[in-house]
mmCIF file of C-alpha atoms and ligand atoms in Angstrom:
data_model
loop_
_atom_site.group_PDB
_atom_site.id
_atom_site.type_symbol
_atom_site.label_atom_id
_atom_site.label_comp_id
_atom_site.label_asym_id
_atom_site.label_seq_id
_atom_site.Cartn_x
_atom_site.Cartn_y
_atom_site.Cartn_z
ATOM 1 C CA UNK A 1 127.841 77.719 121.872
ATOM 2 C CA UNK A 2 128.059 80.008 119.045
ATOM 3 C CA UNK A 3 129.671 83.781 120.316
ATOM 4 C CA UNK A 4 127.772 85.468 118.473
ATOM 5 C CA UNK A 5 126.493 89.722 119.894
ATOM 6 C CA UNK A 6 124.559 90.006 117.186
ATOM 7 C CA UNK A 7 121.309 87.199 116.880
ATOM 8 C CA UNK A 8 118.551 89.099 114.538
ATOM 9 C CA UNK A 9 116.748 86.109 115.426
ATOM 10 C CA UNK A 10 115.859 87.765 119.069
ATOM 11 C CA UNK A 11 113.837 90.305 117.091
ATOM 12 C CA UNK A 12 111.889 87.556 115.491
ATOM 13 C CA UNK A 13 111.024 85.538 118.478
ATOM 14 C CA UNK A 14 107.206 86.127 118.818
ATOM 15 C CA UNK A 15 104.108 87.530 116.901
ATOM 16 C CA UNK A 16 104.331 90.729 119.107
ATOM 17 C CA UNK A 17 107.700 91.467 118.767
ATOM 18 C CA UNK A 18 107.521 90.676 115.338
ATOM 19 C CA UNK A 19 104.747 93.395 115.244
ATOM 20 C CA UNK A 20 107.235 96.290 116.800
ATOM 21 C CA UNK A 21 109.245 96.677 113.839
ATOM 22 C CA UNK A 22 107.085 95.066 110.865
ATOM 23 C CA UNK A 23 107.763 97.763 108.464
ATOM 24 C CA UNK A 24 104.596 97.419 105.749
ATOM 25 C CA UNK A 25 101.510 96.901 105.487
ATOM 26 C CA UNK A 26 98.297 95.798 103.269
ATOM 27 C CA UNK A 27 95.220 97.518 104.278
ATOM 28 C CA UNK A 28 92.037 97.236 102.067
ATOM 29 C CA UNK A 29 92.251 100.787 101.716
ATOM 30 C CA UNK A 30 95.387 100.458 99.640
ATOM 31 C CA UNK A 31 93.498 98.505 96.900
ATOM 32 C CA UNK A 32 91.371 99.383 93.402
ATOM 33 C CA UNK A 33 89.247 96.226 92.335
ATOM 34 C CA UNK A 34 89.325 96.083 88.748
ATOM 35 C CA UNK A 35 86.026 94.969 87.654
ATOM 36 C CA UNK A 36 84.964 93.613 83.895
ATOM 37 C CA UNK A 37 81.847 94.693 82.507
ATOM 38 C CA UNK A 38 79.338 93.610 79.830
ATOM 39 C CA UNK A 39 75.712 94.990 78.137
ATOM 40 C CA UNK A 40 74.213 91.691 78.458
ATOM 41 C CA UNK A 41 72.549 90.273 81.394
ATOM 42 C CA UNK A 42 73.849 87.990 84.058
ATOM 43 C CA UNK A 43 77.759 87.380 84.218
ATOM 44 C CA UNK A 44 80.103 85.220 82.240
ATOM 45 C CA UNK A 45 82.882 83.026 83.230
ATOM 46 C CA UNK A 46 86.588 84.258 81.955
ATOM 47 C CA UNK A 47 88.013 80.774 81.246
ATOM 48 C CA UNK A 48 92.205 81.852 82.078
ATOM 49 C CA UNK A 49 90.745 84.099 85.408
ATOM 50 C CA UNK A 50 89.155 81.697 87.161
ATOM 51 C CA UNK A 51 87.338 83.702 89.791
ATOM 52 C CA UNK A 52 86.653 86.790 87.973
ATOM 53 C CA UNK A 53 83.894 87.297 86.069
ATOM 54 C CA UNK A 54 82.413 89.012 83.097
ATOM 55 C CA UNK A 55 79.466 91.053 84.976
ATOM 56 C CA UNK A 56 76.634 92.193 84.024
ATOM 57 C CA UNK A 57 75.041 95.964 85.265
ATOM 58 C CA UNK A 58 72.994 94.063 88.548
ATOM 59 C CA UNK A 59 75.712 91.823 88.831
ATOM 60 C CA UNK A 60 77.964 94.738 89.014
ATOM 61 C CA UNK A 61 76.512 96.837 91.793
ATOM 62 C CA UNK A 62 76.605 93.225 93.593
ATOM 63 C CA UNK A 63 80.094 92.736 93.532
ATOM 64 C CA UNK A 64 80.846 96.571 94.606
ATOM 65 C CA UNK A 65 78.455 96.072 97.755
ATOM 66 C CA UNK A 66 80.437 92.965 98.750
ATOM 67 C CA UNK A 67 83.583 94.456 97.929
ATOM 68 C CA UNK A 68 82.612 97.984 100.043
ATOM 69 C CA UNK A 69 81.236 95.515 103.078
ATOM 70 C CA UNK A 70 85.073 94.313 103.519
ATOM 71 C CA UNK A 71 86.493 97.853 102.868
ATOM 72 C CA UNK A 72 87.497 98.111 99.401
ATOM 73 C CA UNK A 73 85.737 101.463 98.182
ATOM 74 C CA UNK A 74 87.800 101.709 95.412
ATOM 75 C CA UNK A 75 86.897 100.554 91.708
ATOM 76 C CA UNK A 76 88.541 100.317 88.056
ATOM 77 C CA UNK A 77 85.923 100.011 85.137
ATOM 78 C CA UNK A 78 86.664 97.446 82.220
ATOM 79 C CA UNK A 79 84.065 97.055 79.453
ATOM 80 C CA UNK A 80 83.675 94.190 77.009
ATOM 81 C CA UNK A 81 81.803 95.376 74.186
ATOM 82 C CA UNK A 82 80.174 94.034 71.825
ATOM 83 C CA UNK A 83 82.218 93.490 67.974
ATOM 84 C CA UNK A 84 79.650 95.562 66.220
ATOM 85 C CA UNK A 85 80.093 98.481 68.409
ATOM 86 C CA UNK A 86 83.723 98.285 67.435
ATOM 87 C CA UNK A 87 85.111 99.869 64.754
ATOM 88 C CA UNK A 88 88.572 101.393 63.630
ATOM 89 C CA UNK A 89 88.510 104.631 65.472
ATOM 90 C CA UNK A 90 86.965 103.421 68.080
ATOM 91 C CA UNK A 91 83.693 106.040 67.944
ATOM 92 C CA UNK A 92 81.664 103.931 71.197
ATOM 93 C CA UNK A 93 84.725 105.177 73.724
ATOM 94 C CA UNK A 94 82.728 108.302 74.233
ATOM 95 C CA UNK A 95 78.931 107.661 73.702
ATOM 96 C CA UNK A 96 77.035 109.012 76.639
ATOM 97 C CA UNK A 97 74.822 106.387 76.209
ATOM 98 C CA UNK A 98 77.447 103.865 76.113
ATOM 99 C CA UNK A 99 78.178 100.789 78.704
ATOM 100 C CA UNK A 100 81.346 102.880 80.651
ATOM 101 C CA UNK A 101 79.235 106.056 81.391
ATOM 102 C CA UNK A 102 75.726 104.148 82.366
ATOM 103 C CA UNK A 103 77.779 101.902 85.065
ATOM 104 C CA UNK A 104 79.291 104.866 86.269
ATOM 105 C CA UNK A 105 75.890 106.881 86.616
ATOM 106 C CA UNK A 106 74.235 103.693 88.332
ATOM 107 C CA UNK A 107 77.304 103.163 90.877
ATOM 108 C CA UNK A 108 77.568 106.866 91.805
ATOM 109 C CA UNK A 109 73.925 107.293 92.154
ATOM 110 C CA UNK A 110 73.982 104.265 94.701
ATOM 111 C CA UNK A 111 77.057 104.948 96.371
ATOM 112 C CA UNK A 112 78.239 108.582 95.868
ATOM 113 C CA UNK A 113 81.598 108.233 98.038
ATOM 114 C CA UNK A 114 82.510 105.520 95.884
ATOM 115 C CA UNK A 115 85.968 106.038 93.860
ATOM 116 C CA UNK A 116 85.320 105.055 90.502
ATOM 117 C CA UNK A 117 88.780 104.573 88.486
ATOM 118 C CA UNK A 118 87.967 104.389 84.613
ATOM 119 C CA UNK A 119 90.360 103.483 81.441
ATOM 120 C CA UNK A 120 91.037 105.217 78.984
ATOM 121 C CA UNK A 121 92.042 103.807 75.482
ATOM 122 C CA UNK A 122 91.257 102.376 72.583
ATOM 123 C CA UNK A 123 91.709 98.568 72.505
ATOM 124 C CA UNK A 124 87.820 97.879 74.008
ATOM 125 C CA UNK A 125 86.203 99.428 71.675
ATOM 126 C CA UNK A 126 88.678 98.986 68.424
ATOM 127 C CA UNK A 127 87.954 96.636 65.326
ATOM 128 C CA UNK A 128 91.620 96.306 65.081
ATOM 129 C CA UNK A 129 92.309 95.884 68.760
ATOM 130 C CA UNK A 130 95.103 98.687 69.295
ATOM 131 C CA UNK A 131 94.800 101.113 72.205
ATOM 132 C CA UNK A 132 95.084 103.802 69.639
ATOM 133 C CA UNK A 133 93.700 104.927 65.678
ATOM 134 C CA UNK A 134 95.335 102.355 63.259
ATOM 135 C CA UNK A 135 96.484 103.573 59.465
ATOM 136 C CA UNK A 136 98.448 101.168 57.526
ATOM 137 C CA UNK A 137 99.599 99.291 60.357
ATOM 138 C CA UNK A 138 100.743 102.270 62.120
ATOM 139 C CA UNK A 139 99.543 103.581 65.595
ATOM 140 C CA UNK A 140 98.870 107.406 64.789
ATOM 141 C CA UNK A 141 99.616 108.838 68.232
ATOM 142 C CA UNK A 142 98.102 112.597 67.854
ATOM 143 C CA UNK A 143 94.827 111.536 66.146
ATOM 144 C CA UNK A 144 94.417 109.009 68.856
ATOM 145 C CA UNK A 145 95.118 111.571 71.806
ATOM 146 C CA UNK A 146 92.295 113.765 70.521
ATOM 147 C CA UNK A 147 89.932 110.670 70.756
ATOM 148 C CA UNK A 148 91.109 109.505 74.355
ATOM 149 C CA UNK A 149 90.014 113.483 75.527
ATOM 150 C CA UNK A 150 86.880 112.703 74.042
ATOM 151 C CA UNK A 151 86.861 109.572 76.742
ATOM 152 C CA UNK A 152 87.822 111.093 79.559
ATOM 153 C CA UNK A 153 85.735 113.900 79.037
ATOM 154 C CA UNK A 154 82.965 111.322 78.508
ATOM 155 C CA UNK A 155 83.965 109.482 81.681
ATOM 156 C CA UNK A 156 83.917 112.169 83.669
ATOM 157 C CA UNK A 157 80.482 114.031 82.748
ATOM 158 C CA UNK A 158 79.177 110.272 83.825
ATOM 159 C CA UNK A 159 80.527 111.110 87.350
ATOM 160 C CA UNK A 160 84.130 109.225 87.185
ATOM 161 C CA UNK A 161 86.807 110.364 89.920
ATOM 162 C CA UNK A 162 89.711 109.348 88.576
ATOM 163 C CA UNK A 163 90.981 109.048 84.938
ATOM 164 C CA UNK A 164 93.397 106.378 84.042
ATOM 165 C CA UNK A 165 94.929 106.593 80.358
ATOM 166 C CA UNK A 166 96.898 103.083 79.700
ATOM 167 C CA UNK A 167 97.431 104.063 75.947
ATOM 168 C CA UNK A 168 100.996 105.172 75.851
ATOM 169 C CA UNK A 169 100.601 107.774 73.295
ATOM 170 C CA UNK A 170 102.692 110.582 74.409
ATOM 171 C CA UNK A 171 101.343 113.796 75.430
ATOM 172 C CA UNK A 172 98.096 112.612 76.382
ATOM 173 C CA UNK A 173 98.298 113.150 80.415
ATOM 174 C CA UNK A 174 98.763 117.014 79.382
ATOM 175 C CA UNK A 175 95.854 117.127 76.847
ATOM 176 C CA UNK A 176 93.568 115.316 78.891
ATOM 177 C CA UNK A 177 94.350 117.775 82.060
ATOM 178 C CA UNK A 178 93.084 120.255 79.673
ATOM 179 C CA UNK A 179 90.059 118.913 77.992
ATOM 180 C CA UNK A 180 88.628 117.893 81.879
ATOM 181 C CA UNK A 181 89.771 121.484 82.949
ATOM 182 C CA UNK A 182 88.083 123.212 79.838
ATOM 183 C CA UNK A 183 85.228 121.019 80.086
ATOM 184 C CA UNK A 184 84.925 122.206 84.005
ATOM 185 C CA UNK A 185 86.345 118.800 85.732
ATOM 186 C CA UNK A 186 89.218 120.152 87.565
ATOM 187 C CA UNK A 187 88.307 118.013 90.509
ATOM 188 C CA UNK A 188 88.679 114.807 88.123
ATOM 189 C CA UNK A 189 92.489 113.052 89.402
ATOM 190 C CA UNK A 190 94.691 111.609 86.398
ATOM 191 C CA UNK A 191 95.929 108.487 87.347
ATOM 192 C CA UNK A 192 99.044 107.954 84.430
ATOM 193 C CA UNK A 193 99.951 104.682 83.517
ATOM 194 C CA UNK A 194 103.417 105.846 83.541
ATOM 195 C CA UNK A 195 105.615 102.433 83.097
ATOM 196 C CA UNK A 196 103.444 100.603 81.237
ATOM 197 C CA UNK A 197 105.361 96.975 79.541
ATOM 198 C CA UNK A 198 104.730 95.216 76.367
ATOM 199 C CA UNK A 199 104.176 92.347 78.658
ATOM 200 C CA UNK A 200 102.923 88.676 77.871
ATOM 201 C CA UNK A 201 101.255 89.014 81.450
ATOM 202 C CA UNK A 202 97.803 90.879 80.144
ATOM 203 C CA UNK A 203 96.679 87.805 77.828
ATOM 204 C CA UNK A 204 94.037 86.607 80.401
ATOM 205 C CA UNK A 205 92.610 90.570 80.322
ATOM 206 C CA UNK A 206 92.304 90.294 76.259
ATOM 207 C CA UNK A 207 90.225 86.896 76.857
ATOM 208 C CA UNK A 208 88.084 88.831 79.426
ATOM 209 C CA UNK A 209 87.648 91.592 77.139
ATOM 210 C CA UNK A 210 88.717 89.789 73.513
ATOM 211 C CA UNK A 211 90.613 92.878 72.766
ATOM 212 C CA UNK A 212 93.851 90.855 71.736
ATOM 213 C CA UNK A 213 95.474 93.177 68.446
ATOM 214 C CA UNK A 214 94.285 91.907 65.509
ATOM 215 C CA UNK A 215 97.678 92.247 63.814
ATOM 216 C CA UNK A 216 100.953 92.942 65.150
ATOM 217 C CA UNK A 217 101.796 93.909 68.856
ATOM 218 C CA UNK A 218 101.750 96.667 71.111
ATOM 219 C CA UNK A 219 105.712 97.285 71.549
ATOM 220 C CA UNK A 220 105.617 100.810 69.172
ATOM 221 C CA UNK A 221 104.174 102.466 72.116
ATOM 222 C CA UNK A 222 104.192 100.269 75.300
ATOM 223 C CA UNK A 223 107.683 99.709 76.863
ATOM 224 C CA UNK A 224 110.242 97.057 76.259
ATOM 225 C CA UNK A 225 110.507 95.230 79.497
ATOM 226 C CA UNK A 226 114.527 95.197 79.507
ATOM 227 C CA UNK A 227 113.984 99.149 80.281
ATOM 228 C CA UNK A 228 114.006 100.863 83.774
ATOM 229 C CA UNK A 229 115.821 103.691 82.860
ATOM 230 C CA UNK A 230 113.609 104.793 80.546
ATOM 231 C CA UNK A 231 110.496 104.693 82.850
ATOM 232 C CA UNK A 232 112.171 107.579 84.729
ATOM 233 C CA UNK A 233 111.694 109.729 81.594
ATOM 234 C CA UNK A 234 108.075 108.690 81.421
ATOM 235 C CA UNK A 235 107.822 109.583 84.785
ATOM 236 C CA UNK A 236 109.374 113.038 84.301
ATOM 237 C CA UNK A 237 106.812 113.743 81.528
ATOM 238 C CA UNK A 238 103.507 112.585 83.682
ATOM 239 C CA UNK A 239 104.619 114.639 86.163
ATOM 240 C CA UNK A 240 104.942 117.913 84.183
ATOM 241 C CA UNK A 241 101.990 116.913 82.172
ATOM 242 C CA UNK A 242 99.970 117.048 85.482
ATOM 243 C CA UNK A 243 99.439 113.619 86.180
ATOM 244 C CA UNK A 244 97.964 113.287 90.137
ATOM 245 C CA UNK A 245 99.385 109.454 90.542
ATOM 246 C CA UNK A 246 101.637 107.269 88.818
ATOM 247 C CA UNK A 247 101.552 103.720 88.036
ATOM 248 C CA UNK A 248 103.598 100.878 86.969
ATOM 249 C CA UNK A 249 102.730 97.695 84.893
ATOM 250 C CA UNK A 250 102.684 94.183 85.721
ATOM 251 C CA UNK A 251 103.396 94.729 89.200
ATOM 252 C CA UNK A 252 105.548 91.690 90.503
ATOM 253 C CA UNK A 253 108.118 91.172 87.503
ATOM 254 C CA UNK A 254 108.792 95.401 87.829
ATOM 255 C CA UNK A 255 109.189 95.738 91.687
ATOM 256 C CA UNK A 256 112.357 97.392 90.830
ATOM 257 C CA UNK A 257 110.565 99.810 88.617
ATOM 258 C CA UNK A 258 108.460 100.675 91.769
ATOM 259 C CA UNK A 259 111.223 101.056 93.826
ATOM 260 C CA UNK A 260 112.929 103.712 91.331
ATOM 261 C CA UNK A 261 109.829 105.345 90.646
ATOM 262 C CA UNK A 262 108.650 105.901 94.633
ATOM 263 C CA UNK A 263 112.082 106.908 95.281
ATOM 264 C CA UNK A 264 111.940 109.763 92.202
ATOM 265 C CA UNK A 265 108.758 111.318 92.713
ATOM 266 C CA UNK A 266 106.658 112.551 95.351
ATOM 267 C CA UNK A 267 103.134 111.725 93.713
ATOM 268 C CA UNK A 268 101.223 108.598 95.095
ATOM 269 C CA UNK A 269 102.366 105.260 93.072
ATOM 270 C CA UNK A 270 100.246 102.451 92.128
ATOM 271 C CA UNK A 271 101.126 99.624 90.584
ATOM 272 C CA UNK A 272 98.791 96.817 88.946
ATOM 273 C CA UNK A 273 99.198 93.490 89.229
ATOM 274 C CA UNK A 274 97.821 92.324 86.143
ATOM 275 C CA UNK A 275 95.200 89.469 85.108
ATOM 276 C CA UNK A 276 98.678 87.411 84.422
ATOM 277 C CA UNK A 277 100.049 87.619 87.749
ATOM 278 C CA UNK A 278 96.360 86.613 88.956
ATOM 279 C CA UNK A 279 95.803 83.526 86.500
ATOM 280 C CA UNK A 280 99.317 82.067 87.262
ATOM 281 C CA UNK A 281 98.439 82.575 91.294
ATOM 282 C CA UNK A 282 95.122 80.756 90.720
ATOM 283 C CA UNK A 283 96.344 78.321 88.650
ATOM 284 C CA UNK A 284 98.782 76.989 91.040
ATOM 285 C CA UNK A 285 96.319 77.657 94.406
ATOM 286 C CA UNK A 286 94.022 75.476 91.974
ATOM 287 C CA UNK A 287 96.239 72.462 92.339
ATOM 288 C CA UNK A 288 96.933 72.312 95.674
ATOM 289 C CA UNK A 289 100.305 73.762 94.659
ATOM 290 C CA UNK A 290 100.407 77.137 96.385
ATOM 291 C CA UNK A 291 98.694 77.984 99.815
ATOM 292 C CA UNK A 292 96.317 80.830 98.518
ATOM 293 C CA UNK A 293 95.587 82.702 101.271
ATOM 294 C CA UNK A 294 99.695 83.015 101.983
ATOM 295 C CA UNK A 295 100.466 83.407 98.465
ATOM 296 C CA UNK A 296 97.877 85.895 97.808
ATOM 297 C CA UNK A 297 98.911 88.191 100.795
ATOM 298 C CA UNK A 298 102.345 87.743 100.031
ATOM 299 C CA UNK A 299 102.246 89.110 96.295
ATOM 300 C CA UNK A 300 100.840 91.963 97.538
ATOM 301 C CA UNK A 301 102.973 92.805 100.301
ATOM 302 C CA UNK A 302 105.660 92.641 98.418
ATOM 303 C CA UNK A 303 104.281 95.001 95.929
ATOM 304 C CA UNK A 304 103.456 97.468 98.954
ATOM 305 C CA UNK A 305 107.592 96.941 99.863
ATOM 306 C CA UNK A 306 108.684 97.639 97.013
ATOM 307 C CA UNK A 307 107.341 101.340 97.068
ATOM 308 C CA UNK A 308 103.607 100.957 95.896
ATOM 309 C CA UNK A 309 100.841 103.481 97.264
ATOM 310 C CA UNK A 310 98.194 101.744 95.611
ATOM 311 C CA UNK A 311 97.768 97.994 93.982
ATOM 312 C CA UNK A 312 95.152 97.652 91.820
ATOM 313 C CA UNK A 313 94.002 93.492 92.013
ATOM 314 C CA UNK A 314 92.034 91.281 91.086
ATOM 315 C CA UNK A 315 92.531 89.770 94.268
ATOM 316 C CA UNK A 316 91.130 93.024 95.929
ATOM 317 C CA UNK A 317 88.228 91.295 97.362
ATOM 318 C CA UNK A 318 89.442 88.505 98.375
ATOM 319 C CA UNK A 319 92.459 89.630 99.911
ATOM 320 C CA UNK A 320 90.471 92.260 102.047
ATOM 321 C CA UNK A 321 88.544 89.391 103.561
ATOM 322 C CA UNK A 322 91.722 87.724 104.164
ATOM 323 C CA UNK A 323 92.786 90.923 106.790
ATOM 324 C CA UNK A 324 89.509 90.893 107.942
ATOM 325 C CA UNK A 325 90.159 87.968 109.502
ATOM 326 C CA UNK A 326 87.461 85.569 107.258
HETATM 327 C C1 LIG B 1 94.257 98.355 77.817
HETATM 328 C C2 LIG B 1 94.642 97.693 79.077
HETATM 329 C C3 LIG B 1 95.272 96.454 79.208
HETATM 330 C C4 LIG B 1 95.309 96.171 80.566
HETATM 331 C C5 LIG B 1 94.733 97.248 81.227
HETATM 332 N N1 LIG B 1 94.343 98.188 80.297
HETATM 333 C C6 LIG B 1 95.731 95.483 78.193
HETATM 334 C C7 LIG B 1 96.701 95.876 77.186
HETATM 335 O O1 LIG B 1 97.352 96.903 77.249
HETATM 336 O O2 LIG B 1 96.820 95.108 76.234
HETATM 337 C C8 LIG B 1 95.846 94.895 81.149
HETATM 338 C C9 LIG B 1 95.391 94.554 82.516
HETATM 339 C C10 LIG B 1 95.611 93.146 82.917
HETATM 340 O O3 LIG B 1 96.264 92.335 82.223
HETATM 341 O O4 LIG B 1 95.106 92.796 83.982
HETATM 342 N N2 LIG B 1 94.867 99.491 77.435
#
């Protein structure tokens, strides 16, 4: 025999002692479903998400009464609209009458304590599919901050609780705070996509929404994904700006980025583990390759470990059934 004092294995030796010192944990509570949204009627498959659809209003409310029936009360709006409602300054993002404001008026006339997360940027509703104003190839980042307060003041008159800008235009946490405060929407949270990476990972999203750029790439004002450092200064600015919660993006290639970010600030953190992360999940779990249910709970955990408040997933649904025991 081994003479060993210390065997960590003793701590591991059952489910309920496992259960004393099991230091995180996924609750359906923690998660935003991000949901994708079209004019039309019924839904429409998204050929790289394979489980996720393209939905239409109805279809909509469906999915948020199945999602709220396994405790996920917690939504993220993405629209797909339609090319000829697109143009190069991206006019539709703040049309009262537009697809974003109308699904937030029918889900928070149906379910008032609802928390309705919406985006804010360009690339759904731009002809040249930037998230910001395009002029000879360049991304003009003041012009396009004026537009996104537009949005957001837009998004909030519909009844939206949260505000996320994804753009990465700097200064646009700060003149969004004021445009909802002059506009009387103090109450209305800022959710900052504060590390947000030039990453490969959101192709499947650009399908779902066919908002891939039309030229070039998005690396002049999304962040290089050799950087970490350079989130904290992004963080530093959200939080003077005002920002009310921070977030990180992809999720599982950046846990470190999660880690430094919980450990610098005292906001909430969420991170977003992107249509990527999903598709390559599925795509395995699709041939027999992964366990699902394992793998599934595991990604997310591990997001949670790293430091993460809040995940937004596609797997929201899903996964919630999975802790409720289905
Ligand atoms: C748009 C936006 C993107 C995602 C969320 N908001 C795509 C992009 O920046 O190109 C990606 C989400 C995902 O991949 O699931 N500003």
């Amino acid at each position: 025999m081994l003479d060993l004092i210390r065997r960590p294995r003793r701590n591991r030796k059952s489910e309920a002692i496992r259960s004393f010192h099991r230091e995180t944990f996924l609750s359906p509570a923690h998660f935003i479903y991000p949901l994708f949204i079209h004019a039309g009627s019924g839904t429409q498959p998204i050929k790289s998400m394979p489980g996720c659809l393209r939905l239409s209003l109805d279809a909509m409310m469906k999915e948020v009464e199945e999602a709220r029936a396994e405790g996920v009360n917690s939504i993220v709006l993405f629209p797909a609209i339609a090319d000829k409602l697109k143009s190069s300054r991206g006019e539709e993002c703040y049309n009262p009458e537009g697809l974003v404001p109308e699904a937030i008026r029918r889900l928070k006339k149906q379910w008032p304590d609802l928390v309705v997360t919406t985006d804010v940027a360009l690339d759904p509703y731009s002809s040249d599919g930037h998230d910001g104003i395009v002029v000879d190839g360049k991304i003009l980042n003041d012009e396009t901050v004026e537009v996104l307060c537009k949005q957001a003041v837009c998004q909030a008159q519909a009844g939206a609780d949260i505000i996320a800008p994804s753009d990465m235009m700097d200064g646009r946490v700060l003149a969004i705070r004021e445009a909802l405060d002059e506009a009387g929407f103090q109450d209305v949270s800022i959710l900052a996509y504060t590390a947000k990476y030039a990453s490969a990972f959101y192709g499947p999203f650009r399908d779902a929404l066919e908002s891939a750029p039309k030229f070039g790439d998005k690396k002049t004002y999304q962040m290089d994904p050799a950087n970490a450092r350079e989130a904290l200064m992004e963080l530093e600015l959200d939080e003077a700006e005002g920002a009310d919660m921070v977030m990180v993006k992809p999720a599982g290639p950046y846990l470190d980025v999660i880690r430094r970010l919980s450990e610098a600030t005292p906001l909430p953190v969420a991170a977003y583990q992107v249509s990527g992360e999903y598709a390559m999940i599925k795509a395995a779990c699709q041939n027999g390759w992964l366990d699902e249910r394992r793998v599934v709970l595991e990604s997310l955990i591990g997001i949670r470990r790293a430091g993460a408040d809040i995940i937004l997933t596609y797997f929201a649904k899903q996964a919630a059934r999975y802790l409720n025991g289905k």
